[in-house]
Coordinates of C-alpha atoms in Angstrom, one line a residue:
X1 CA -4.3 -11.1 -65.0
X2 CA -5.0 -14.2 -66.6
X3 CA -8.1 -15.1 -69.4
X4 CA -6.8 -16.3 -72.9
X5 CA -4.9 -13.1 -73.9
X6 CA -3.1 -13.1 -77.3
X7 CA 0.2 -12.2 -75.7
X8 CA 0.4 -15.0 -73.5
X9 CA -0.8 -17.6 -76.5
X10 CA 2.3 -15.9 -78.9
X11 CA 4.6 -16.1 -75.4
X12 CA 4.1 -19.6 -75.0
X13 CA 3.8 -20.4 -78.7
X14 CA 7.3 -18.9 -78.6
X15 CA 7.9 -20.9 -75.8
X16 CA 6.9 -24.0 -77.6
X17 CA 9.9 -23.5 -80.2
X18 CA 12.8 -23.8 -77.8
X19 CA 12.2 -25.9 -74.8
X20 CA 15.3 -25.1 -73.3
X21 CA 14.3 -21.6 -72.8
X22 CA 11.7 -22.0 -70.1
X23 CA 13.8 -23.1 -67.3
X24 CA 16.5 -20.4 -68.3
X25 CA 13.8 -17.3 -67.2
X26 CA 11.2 -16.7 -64.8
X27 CA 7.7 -16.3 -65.2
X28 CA 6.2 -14.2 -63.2
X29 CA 2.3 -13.9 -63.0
X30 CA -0.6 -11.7 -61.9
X31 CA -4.4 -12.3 -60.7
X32 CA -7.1 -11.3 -58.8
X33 CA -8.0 -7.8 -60.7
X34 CA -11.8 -8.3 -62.1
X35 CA -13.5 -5.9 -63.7
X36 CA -14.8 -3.3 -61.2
X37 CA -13.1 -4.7 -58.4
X38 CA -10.7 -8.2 -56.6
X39 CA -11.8 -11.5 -56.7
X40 CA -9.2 -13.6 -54.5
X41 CA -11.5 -16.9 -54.3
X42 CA -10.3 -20.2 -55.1
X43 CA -12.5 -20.7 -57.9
X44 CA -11.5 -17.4 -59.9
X45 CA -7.7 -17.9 -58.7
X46 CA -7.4 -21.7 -59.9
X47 CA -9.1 -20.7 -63.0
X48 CA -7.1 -17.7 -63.8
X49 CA -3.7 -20.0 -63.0
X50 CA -5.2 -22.5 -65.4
X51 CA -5.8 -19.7 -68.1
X52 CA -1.8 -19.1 -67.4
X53 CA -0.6 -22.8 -67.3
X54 CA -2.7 -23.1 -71.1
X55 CA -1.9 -20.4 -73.0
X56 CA 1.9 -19.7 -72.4
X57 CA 2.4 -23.8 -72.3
X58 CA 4.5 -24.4 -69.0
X59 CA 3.5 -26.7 -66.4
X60 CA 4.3 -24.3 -63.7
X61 CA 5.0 -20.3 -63.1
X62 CA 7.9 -19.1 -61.0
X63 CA 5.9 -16.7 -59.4
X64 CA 2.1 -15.7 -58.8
X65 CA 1.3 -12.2 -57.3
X66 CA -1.9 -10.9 -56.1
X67 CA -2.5 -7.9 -57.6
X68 CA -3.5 -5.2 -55.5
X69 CA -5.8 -5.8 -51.9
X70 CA -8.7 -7.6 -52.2
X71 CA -10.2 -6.5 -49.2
X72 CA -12.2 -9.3 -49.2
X73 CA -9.4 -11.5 -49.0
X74 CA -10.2 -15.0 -46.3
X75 CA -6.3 -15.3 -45.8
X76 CA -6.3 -18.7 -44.6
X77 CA -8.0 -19.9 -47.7
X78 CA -5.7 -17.8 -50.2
X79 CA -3.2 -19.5 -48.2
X80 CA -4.2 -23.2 -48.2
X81 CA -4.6 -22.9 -52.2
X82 CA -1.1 -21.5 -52.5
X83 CA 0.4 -24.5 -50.4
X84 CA -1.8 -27.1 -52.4
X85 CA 0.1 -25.2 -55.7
X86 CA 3.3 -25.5 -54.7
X87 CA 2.8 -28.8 -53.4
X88 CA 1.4 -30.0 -57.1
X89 CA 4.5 -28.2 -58.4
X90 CA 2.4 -25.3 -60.2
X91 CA 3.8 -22.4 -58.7
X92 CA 7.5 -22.1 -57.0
X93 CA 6.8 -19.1 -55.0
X94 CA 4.4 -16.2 -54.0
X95 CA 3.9 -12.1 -53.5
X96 CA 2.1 -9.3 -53.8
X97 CA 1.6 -6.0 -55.9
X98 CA 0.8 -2.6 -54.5
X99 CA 0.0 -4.5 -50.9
X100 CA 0.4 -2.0 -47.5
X101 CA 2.5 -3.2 -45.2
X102 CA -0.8 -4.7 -42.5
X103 CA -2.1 -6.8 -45.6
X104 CA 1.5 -8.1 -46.6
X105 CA 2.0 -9.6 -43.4
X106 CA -1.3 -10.8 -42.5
X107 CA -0.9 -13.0 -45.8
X108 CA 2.6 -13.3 -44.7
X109 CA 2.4 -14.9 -41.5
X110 CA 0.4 -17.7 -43.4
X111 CA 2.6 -18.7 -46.1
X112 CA 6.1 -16.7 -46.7
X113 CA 5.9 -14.6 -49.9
X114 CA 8.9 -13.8 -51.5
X115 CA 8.3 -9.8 -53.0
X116 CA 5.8 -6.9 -53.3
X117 CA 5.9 -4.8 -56.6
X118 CA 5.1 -1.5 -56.0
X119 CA 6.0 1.8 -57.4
X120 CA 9.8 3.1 -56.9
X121 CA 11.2 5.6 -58.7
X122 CA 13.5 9.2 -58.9
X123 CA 10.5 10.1 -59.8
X124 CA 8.0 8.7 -57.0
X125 CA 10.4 8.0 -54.4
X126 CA 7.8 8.0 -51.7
X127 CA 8.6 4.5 -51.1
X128 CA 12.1 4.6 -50.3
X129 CA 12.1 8.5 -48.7
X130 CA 9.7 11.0 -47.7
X131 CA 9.2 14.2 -49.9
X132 CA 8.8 17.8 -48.6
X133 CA 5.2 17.2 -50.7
X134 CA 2.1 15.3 -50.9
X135 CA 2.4 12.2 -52.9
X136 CA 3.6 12.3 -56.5
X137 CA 2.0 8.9 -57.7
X138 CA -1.0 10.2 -59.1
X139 CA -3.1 7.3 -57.0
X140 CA -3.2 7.5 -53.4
X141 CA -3.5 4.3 -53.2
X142 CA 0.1 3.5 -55.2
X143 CA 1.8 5.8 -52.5
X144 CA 3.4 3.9 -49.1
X145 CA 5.9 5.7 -47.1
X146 CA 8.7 3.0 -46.1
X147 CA 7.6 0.1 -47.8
X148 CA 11.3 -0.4 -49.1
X149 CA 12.5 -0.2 -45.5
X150 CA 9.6 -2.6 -44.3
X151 CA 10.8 -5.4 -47.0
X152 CA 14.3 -4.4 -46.5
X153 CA 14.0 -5.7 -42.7
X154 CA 12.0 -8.6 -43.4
X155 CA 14.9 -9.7 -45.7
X156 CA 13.2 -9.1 -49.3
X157 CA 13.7 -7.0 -52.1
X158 CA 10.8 -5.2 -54.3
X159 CA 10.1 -5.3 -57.9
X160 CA 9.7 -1.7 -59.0
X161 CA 6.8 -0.8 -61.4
X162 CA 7.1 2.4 -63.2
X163 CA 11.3 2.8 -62.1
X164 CA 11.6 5.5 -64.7
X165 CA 8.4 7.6 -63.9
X166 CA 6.1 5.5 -66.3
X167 CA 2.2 6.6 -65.8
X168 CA 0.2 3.2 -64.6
X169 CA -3.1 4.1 -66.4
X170 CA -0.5 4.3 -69.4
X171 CA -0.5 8.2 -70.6
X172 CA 2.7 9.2 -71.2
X173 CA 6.2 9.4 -69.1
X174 CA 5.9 11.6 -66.3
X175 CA 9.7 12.1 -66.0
X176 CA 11.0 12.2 -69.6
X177 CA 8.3 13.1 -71.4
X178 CA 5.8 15.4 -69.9
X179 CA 7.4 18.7 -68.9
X180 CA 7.3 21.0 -66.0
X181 CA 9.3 22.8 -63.2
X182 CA 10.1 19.2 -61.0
X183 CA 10.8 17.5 -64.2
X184 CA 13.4 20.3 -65.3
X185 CA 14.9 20.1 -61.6
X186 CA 15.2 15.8 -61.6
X187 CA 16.5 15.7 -65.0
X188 CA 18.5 18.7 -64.6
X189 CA 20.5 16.3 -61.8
X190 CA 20.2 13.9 -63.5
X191 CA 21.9 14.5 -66.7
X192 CA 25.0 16.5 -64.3
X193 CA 25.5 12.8 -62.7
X194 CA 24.9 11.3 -66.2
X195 CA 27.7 13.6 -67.9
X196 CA 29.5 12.8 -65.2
X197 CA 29.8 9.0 -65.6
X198 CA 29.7 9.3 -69.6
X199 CA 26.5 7.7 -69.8
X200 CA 22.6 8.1 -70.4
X201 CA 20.2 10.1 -67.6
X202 CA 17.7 7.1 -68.1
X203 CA 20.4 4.7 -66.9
X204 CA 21.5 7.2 -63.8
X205 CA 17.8 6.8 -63.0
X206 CA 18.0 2.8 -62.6
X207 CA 21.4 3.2 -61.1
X208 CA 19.4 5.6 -58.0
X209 CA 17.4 3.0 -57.2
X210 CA 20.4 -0.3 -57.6
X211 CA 22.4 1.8 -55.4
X212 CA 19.8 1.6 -52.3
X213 CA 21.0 -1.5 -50.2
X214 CA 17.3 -3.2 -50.2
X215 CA 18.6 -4.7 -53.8
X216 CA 15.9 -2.9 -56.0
X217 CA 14.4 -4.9 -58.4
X218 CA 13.8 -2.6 -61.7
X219 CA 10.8 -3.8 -64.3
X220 CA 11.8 -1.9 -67.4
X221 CA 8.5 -1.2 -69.7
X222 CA 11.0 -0.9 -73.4
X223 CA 10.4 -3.6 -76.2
X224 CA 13.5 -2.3 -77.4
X225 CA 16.7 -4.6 -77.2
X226 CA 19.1 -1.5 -77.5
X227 CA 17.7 0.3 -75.0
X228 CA 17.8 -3.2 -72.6
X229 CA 21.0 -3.8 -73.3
X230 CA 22.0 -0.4 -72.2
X231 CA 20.2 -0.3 -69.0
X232 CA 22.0 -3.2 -67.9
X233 CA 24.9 -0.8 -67.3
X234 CA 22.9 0.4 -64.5
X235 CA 24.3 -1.8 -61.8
X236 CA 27.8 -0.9 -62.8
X237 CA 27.0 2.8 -63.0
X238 CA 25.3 2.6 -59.3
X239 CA 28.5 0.6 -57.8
X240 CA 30.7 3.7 -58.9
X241 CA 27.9 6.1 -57.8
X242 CA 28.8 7.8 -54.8
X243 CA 26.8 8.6 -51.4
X244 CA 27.0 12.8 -53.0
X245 CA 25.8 12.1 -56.5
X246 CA 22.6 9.5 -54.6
X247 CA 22.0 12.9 -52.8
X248 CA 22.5 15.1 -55.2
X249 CA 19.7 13.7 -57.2
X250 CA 17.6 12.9 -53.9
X251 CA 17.8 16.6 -53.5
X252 CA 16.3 17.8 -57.0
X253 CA 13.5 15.1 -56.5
X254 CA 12.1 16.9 -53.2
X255 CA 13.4 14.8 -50.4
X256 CA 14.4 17.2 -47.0
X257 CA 18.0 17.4 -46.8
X258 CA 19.9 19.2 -44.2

């Protein structure tokens, strides 16, 4: 969220050492969380870029997203900075993060944005199809019925936060980890498909969401290169999933089925 974070100083430090690299990845950045609420002003917004722009060492980020609703947001002015950006050659393009689909647009209809990350996943699936439940985020406020559908038709795919059931307050794995009668059911399908296909339940989870046609964007939380390299196999595992196994999983998750 910006500020002088050790991370980003070692990221662009790291950076530093191969100048190639940076135009071979994307850089995607957040702002406007402050501590005990949102601060989407142009002074706290140009400073928190500038934080970015210093301590990873680029002269521009790929993409800035806001970072949950400030509800306090003046559009036109979040707007007019975001143009002055891209015009300056700081930032190439611009979302959102856990936005509703009202505040999306209203930003929207002032200068395009380009994604909304928000939480997708066999595990919280709210987002892509209703459940025969309440909401399985465990914030309200991370749950939107649709919101895959409502980027879907304006063209745009999601980043998915949390894709393999990942707590956001950062306990422990809600799917694989922490146990319970709906974990035993999802994973239960889970590793039938997996068998199945001769491959991991963890990558039959990423393949669920790559095989929706709204082109799902998974952001995978491992620091492990193994593990990365193996979840790559996703997209090849959802092209030879079929429309029964997609159900059969959708089924052990909660969603109503005929």
């Amino acid at each position: 969220y910006g500020g002088n974070e050790r991370c980003m100083k070692l990221f662009g430090q790291a950076l530093a050492l191969k100048p190639g690299l940076r135009s071979q990845i994307e850089v995607i950045a957040k702002m406007d969380v402050v501590h005990g609420g949102y601060d989407t002003s142009t002074e706290h917004l140009t400073q928190v870029l500038n934080d970015y722009l210093l301590s990873l060492q680029t002269s521009y980020l790929d993409v800035v997203l806001l970072h949950r609703q400030d509800y306090l947001t003046d559009a036109a002015e979040v707007s007019a900075l975001f143009y002055s950006w891209r015009a300056a050659g700081k930032v190439r393009y611009f979302g959102t993060s856990n936005y509703d689909q009202n505040t999306f647009l209203n930003l929207h209809s002032r200068i395009p944005l380009v994604t909304n990350e928000i939480e997708v996943s066999v595990w919280a699936p709210e987002t892509i199809c209703p459940l025969g439940t309440g909401p399985i985020s465990p914030d309200k406020y991370l749950t939107n019925d649709g919101l895959v559908d409502f980027h879907y038709r304006l063209n745009m795919s999601v980043l998915a936060w949390g894709p393999l059931g990942g707590d956001p307050y950062g306990g422990a794995n809600r799917l694989f980890v922490l146990t319970g009668t709906r974990q035993t059911q999802v994973r239960t399908a889970l590793q039938s498909i997996a068998k199945q296909m001769d491959d991991f339940e963890d990558i039959i989870a990423l393949a669920w969401l790559l095989k929706h046609p709204a082109n799902i964007v998974p952001i995978i939380g491992t620091m492990d290169a193994q593990r990365m390299m193996n979840q790559t196999r996703a997209l090849a595992i959802a092209q030879k999933m079929t429309r029964n196994d997609w159900y059969v999983i959708a089924g052990a998750i909660g969603v109503p089925l005929p």
